[in-house]
N, C-alpha and C. Protein backbone atom coordinates (compact mmCIF):
# COMPACT_ATOMS: atom_id res chain seq x y z
N MET A 1 -7.35 83.64 18.91
CA MET A 1 -6.68 82.50 19.47
C MET A 1 -7.53 81.26 19.21
N LYS A 2 -7.02 80.35 18.47
CA LYS A 2 -7.73 79.11 18.17
C LYS A 2 -7.41 78.08 19.24
N SER A 3 -8.45 77.43 19.74
CA SER A 3 -8.27 76.42 20.76
C SER A 3 -9.02 75.17 20.34
N PRO A 4 -8.34 74.24 19.70
CA PRO A 4 -9.01 73.04 19.22
C PRO A 4 -9.53 72.18 20.36
N VAL A 5 -10.57 71.42 20.07
CA VAL A 5 -11.15 70.53 21.05
C VAL A 5 -10.22 69.35 21.27
N VAL A 6 -9.98 69.05 22.54
CA VAL A 6 -9.11 67.95 22.92
C VAL A 6 -9.95 66.95 23.71
N LYS A 7 -9.90 65.69 23.28
CA LYS A 7 -10.63 64.63 23.96
C LYS A 7 -9.69 63.90 24.89
N ARG A 8 -10.08 63.80 26.17
CA ARG A 8 -9.25 63.12 27.16
C ARG A 8 -10.10 62.13 27.94
N SER A 9 -9.46 61.06 28.37
CA SER A 9 -10.12 60.08 29.23
C SER A 9 -9.86 60.48 30.67
N ILE A 10 -10.89 60.35 31.50
CA ILE A 10 -10.77 60.71 32.91
C ILE A 10 -11.64 59.77 33.72
N VAL A 11 -11.22 59.48 34.94
CA VAL A 11 -11.99 58.62 35.82
C VAL A 11 -12.86 59.51 36.70
N VAL A 12 -14.18 59.29 36.63
CA VAL A 12 -15.13 60.05 37.42
C VAL A 12 -15.94 59.06 38.24
N ALA A 13 -15.87 59.18 39.55
CA ALA A 13 -16.60 58.30 40.47
C ALA A 13 -16.31 56.83 40.16
N GLY A 14 -15.06 56.53 39.87
CA GLY A 14 -14.65 55.15 39.62
C GLY A 14 -14.93 54.63 38.23
N HIS A 15 -15.48 55.47 37.36
CA HIS A 15 -15.79 55.06 35.99
C HIS A 15 -15.00 55.89 35.01
N LYS A 16 -14.41 55.25 34.02
CA LYS A 16 -13.65 55.94 32.99
C LYS A 16 -14.61 56.51 31.95
N THR A 17 -14.40 57.77 31.61
CA THR A 17 -15.23 58.43 30.60
C THR A 17 -14.34 59.35 29.77
N SER A 18 -14.83 59.74 28.63
CA SER A 18 -14.12 60.69 27.77
C SER A 18 -14.82 62.04 27.82
N VAL A 19 -14.00 63.07 27.85
CA VAL A 19 -14.52 64.44 27.87
C VAL A 19 -13.81 65.23 26.78
N SER A 20 -14.58 65.93 25.99
CA SER A 20 -14.03 66.77 24.92
C SER A 20 -14.19 68.24 25.30
N LEU A 21 -13.06 68.92 25.42
CA LEU A 21 -13.05 70.34 25.77
C LEU A 21 -11.95 71.05 25.00
N GLU A 22 -12.12 72.33 24.80
CA GLU A 22 -11.06 73.14 24.24
C GLU A 22 -9.91 73.21 25.24
N GLU A 23 -8.71 73.36 24.74
CA GLU A 23 -7.51 73.38 25.59
C GLU A 23 -7.61 74.45 26.68
N ALA A 24 -8.21 75.59 26.36
CA ALA A 24 -8.35 76.66 27.35
C ALA A 24 -9.16 76.19 28.56
N PHE A 25 -10.18 75.37 28.34
CA PHE A 25 -10.98 74.87 29.45
C PHE A 25 -10.22 73.82 30.25
N TRP A 26 -9.44 72.97 29.57
CA TRP A 26 -8.60 72.02 30.31
C TRP A 26 -7.62 72.78 31.20
N ASN A 27 -7.03 73.84 30.66
CA ASN A 27 -6.09 74.65 31.45
C ASN A 27 -6.78 75.29 32.64
N GLY A 28 -7.98 75.80 32.42
CA GLY A 28 -8.75 76.39 33.51
C GLY A 28 -9.07 75.37 34.58
N MET A 29 -9.43 74.15 34.16
CA MET A 29 -9.73 73.09 35.12
C MET A 29 -8.50 72.74 35.95
N LYS A 30 -7.34 72.66 35.29
CA LYS A 30 -6.10 72.34 36.01
C LYS A 30 -5.79 73.43 37.04
N GLU A 31 -5.99 74.67 36.66
CA GLU A 31 -5.73 75.78 37.57
C GLU A 31 -6.67 75.72 38.78
N ILE A 32 -7.94 75.51 38.53
CA ILE A 32 -8.93 75.45 39.61
C ILE A 32 -8.66 74.28 40.53
N SER A 33 -8.41 73.11 39.96
CA SER A 33 -8.16 71.93 40.80
C SER A 33 -6.90 72.13 41.64
N GLY A 34 -5.88 72.78 41.08
CA GLY A 34 -4.67 73.06 41.85
C GLY A 34 -4.93 74.01 43.00
N LEU A 35 -5.71 75.05 42.76
CA LEU A 35 -6.04 76.00 43.81
C LEU A 35 -6.88 75.37 44.91
N ARG A 36 -7.65 74.37 44.56
CA ARG A 36 -8.50 73.68 45.54
C ARG A 36 -7.82 72.45 46.14
N ASN A 37 -6.59 72.22 45.76
CA ASN A 37 -5.84 71.05 46.25
C ASN A 37 -6.61 69.75 46.01
N MET A 38 -7.10 69.58 44.81
CA MET A 38 -7.80 68.36 44.44
C MET A 38 -7.33 67.91 43.08
N THR A 39 -7.57 66.65 42.77
CA THR A 39 -7.19 66.15 41.45
C THR A 39 -8.21 66.63 40.42
N LEU A 40 -7.82 66.56 39.17
CA LEU A 40 -8.72 66.90 38.09
C LEU A 40 -9.94 65.97 38.12
N SER A 41 -9.72 64.70 38.39
CA SER A 41 -10.82 63.73 38.47
C SER A 41 -11.80 64.08 39.60
N GLU A 42 -11.27 64.51 40.73
CA GLU A 42 -12.15 64.91 41.84
C GLU A 42 -12.99 66.12 41.48
N LEU A 43 -12.38 67.09 40.82
CA LEU A 43 -13.12 68.29 40.42
C LEU A 43 -14.19 67.95 39.40
N VAL A 44 -13.85 67.14 38.41
CA VAL A 44 -14.85 66.74 37.41
C VAL A 44 -15.98 65.95 38.08
N GLY A 45 -15.64 65.11 39.05
CA GLY A 45 -16.66 64.38 39.79
C GLY A 45 -17.62 65.31 40.52
N GLU A 46 -17.08 66.36 41.11
CA GLU A 46 -17.89 67.35 41.81
C GLU A 46 -18.83 68.06 40.83
N ILE A 47 -18.29 68.45 39.68
CA ILE A 47 -19.10 69.11 38.66
C ILE A 47 -20.20 68.17 38.17
N ASP A 48 -19.83 66.92 37.94
CA ASP A 48 -20.77 65.92 37.47
C ASP A 48 -21.91 65.73 38.47
N ASN A 49 -21.59 65.67 39.75
CA ASN A 49 -22.61 65.48 40.79
C ASN A 49 -23.55 66.67 40.92
N ASN A 50 -23.05 67.86 40.62
CA ASN A 50 -23.84 69.07 40.81
C ASN A 50 -24.57 69.56 39.57
N ARG A 51 -24.33 68.94 38.45
CA ARG A 51 -24.96 69.46 37.22
C ARG A 51 -26.45 69.13 37.21
N GLN A 52 -27.21 70.07 36.72
CA GLN A 52 -28.66 69.94 36.67
C GLN A 52 -29.13 69.28 35.38
N GLN A 53 -28.45 69.58 34.30
CA GLN A 53 -28.84 69.04 33.01
C GLN A 53 -27.68 69.19 32.03
N GLY A 54 -27.87 68.72 30.83
CA GLY A 54 -26.84 68.85 29.81
C GLY A 54 -25.76 67.80 29.96
N ASN A 55 -24.85 67.83 29.01
CA ASN A 55 -23.77 66.84 29.06
C ASN A 55 -22.61 67.34 29.92
N LEU A 56 -21.72 66.45 30.24
CA LEU A 56 -20.62 66.76 31.14
C LEU A 56 -19.71 67.84 30.58
N SER A 57 -19.41 67.79 29.30
CA SER A 57 -18.54 68.82 28.70
C SER A 57 -19.14 70.21 28.86
N SER A 58 -20.43 70.33 28.62
CA SER A 58 -21.11 71.62 28.78
C SER A 58 -21.09 72.07 30.23
N ALA A 59 -21.32 71.14 31.14
CA ALA A 59 -21.31 71.48 32.57
C ALA A 59 -19.93 71.98 32.99
N ILE A 60 -18.89 71.37 32.48
CA ILE A 60 -17.53 71.80 32.80
C ILE A 60 -17.27 73.19 32.26
N ARG A 61 -17.65 73.43 31.01
CA ARG A 61 -17.44 74.76 30.43
C ARG A 61 -18.15 75.84 31.25
N LEU A 62 -19.40 75.57 31.64
CA LEU A 62 -20.15 76.54 32.42
C LEU A 62 -19.53 76.74 33.80
N PHE A 63 -19.03 75.68 34.40
CA PHE A 63 -18.37 75.78 35.70
C PHE A 63 -17.13 76.66 35.60
N VAL A 64 -16.28 76.41 34.62
CA VAL A 64 -15.05 77.18 34.45
C VAL A 64 -15.38 78.64 34.17
N LEU A 65 -16.35 78.89 33.29
CA LEU A 65 -16.77 80.26 32.99
C LEU A 65 -17.24 80.96 34.25
N ASP A 66 -18.11 80.30 35.01
CA ASP A 66 -18.63 80.90 36.23
C ASP A 66 -17.52 81.16 37.24
N TYR A 67 -16.60 80.21 37.37
CA TYR A 67 -15.50 80.35 38.32
C TYR A 67 -14.69 81.61 38.04
N PHE A 68 -14.26 81.77 36.80
CA PHE A 68 -13.42 82.92 36.48
C PHE A 68 -14.22 84.21 36.37
N ARG A 69 -15.45 84.14 35.94
CA ARG A 69 -16.31 85.33 35.87
C ARG A 69 -16.55 85.88 37.27
N SER A 70 -16.78 85.00 38.24
CA SER A 70 -17.05 85.45 39.61
C SER A 70 -15.83 86.09 40.25
N ARG A 71 -14.66 85.82 39.73
CA ARG A 71 -13.43 86.38 40.28
C ARG A 71 -12.93 87.60 39.52
N ALA A 72 -13.56 87.89 38.40
CA ALA A 72 -13.14 89.05 37.60
C ALA A 72 -13.64 90.33 38.27
N THR A 73 -12.83 91.36 38.20
CA THR A 73 -13.25 92.65 38.73
C THR A 73 -13.82 93.48 37.60
N PRO A 74 -15.02 93.98 37.79
CA PRO A 74 -15.62 94.77 36.71
C PRO A 74 -14.90 96.10 36.54
N ALA A 75 -14.61 96.43 35.30
CA ALA A 75 -13.95 97.70 34.99
C ALA A 75 -14.93 98.85 35.13
N VAL A 76 -16.17 98.63 34.68
CA VAL A 76 -17.23 99.63 34.75
C VAL A 76 -18.48 98.91 35.21
N SER A 77 -19.25 99.54 36.05
CA SER A 77 -20.49 98.94 36.51
C SER A 77 -21.38 98.64 35.32
N THR A 78 -21.95 97.45 35.29
CA THR A 78 -22.77 97.04 34.14
C THR A 78 -24.14 97.68 34.13
N ASP A 79 -24.54 98.36 35.23
CA ASP A 79 -25.86 98.98 35.25
C ASP A 79 -25.81 100.44 34.82
N VAL A 80 -24.64 100.94 34.41
CA VAL A 80 -24.51 102.31 33.94
C VAL A 80 -24.54 102.30 32.42
N ARG A 81 -25.45 103.06 31.87
CA ARG A 81 -25.56 103.16 30.41
C ARG A 81 -24.67 104.31 29.91
N PRO A 82 -24.22 104.22 28.66
CA PRO A 82 -23.35 105.29 28.13
C PRO A 82 -23.96 106.68 28.26
N GLN A 83 -25.28 106.82 28.08
CA GLN A 83 -25.93 108.13 28.19
C GLN A 83 -25.78 108.68 29.61
N GLN A 84 -25.85 107.80 30.61
CA GLN A 84 -25.71 108.23 31.98
C GLN A 84 -24.28 108.72 32.26
N VAL A 85 -23.31 108.05 31.68
CA VAL A 85 -21.93 108.43 31.86
C VAL A 85 -21.71 109.82 31.26
N ASP A 86 -22.23 110.06 30.05
CA ASP A 86 -22.08 111.36 29.39
C ASP A 86 -22.72 112.45 30.20
N ALA A 87 -23.91 112.20 30.76
CA ALA A 87 -24.60 113.20 31.55
C ALA A 87 -23.82 113.55 32.79
N ARG A 88 -23.18 112.58 33.41
CA ARG A 88 -22.39 112.84 34.61
C ARG A 88 -21.15 113.68 34.29
N GLN A 89 -20.54 113.41 33.13
CA GLN A 89 -19.35 114.13 32.77
C GLN A 89 -19.65 115.59 32.46
N GLN A 90 -20.86 115.87 31.95
CA GLN A 90 -21.24 117.23 31.61
C GLN A 90 -21.65 118.02 32.84
N ALA A 91 -22.04 117.37 33.91
CA ALA A 91 -22.52 118.07 35.11
C ALA A 91 -21.41 118.72 35.89
């Protein structure tokens, strides 16, 4: 799935700025802001205020990734190695 970078203007803390993100991240931001009952500008402002370093686009991508990753249910525990699984099945 190709997701080209889309540049959009947004007002953050009363200042207009441009943010370049892939469409999938814009969609994720819209979903998150809707679930939180806030505008996209408010959510971006929150991300901007909390970022430790890097540019705003990177901070947004990391925020969206973390948001959805924290809500994903793991299919298999990540601390189980394939050899351990095989040993359990043989027992």
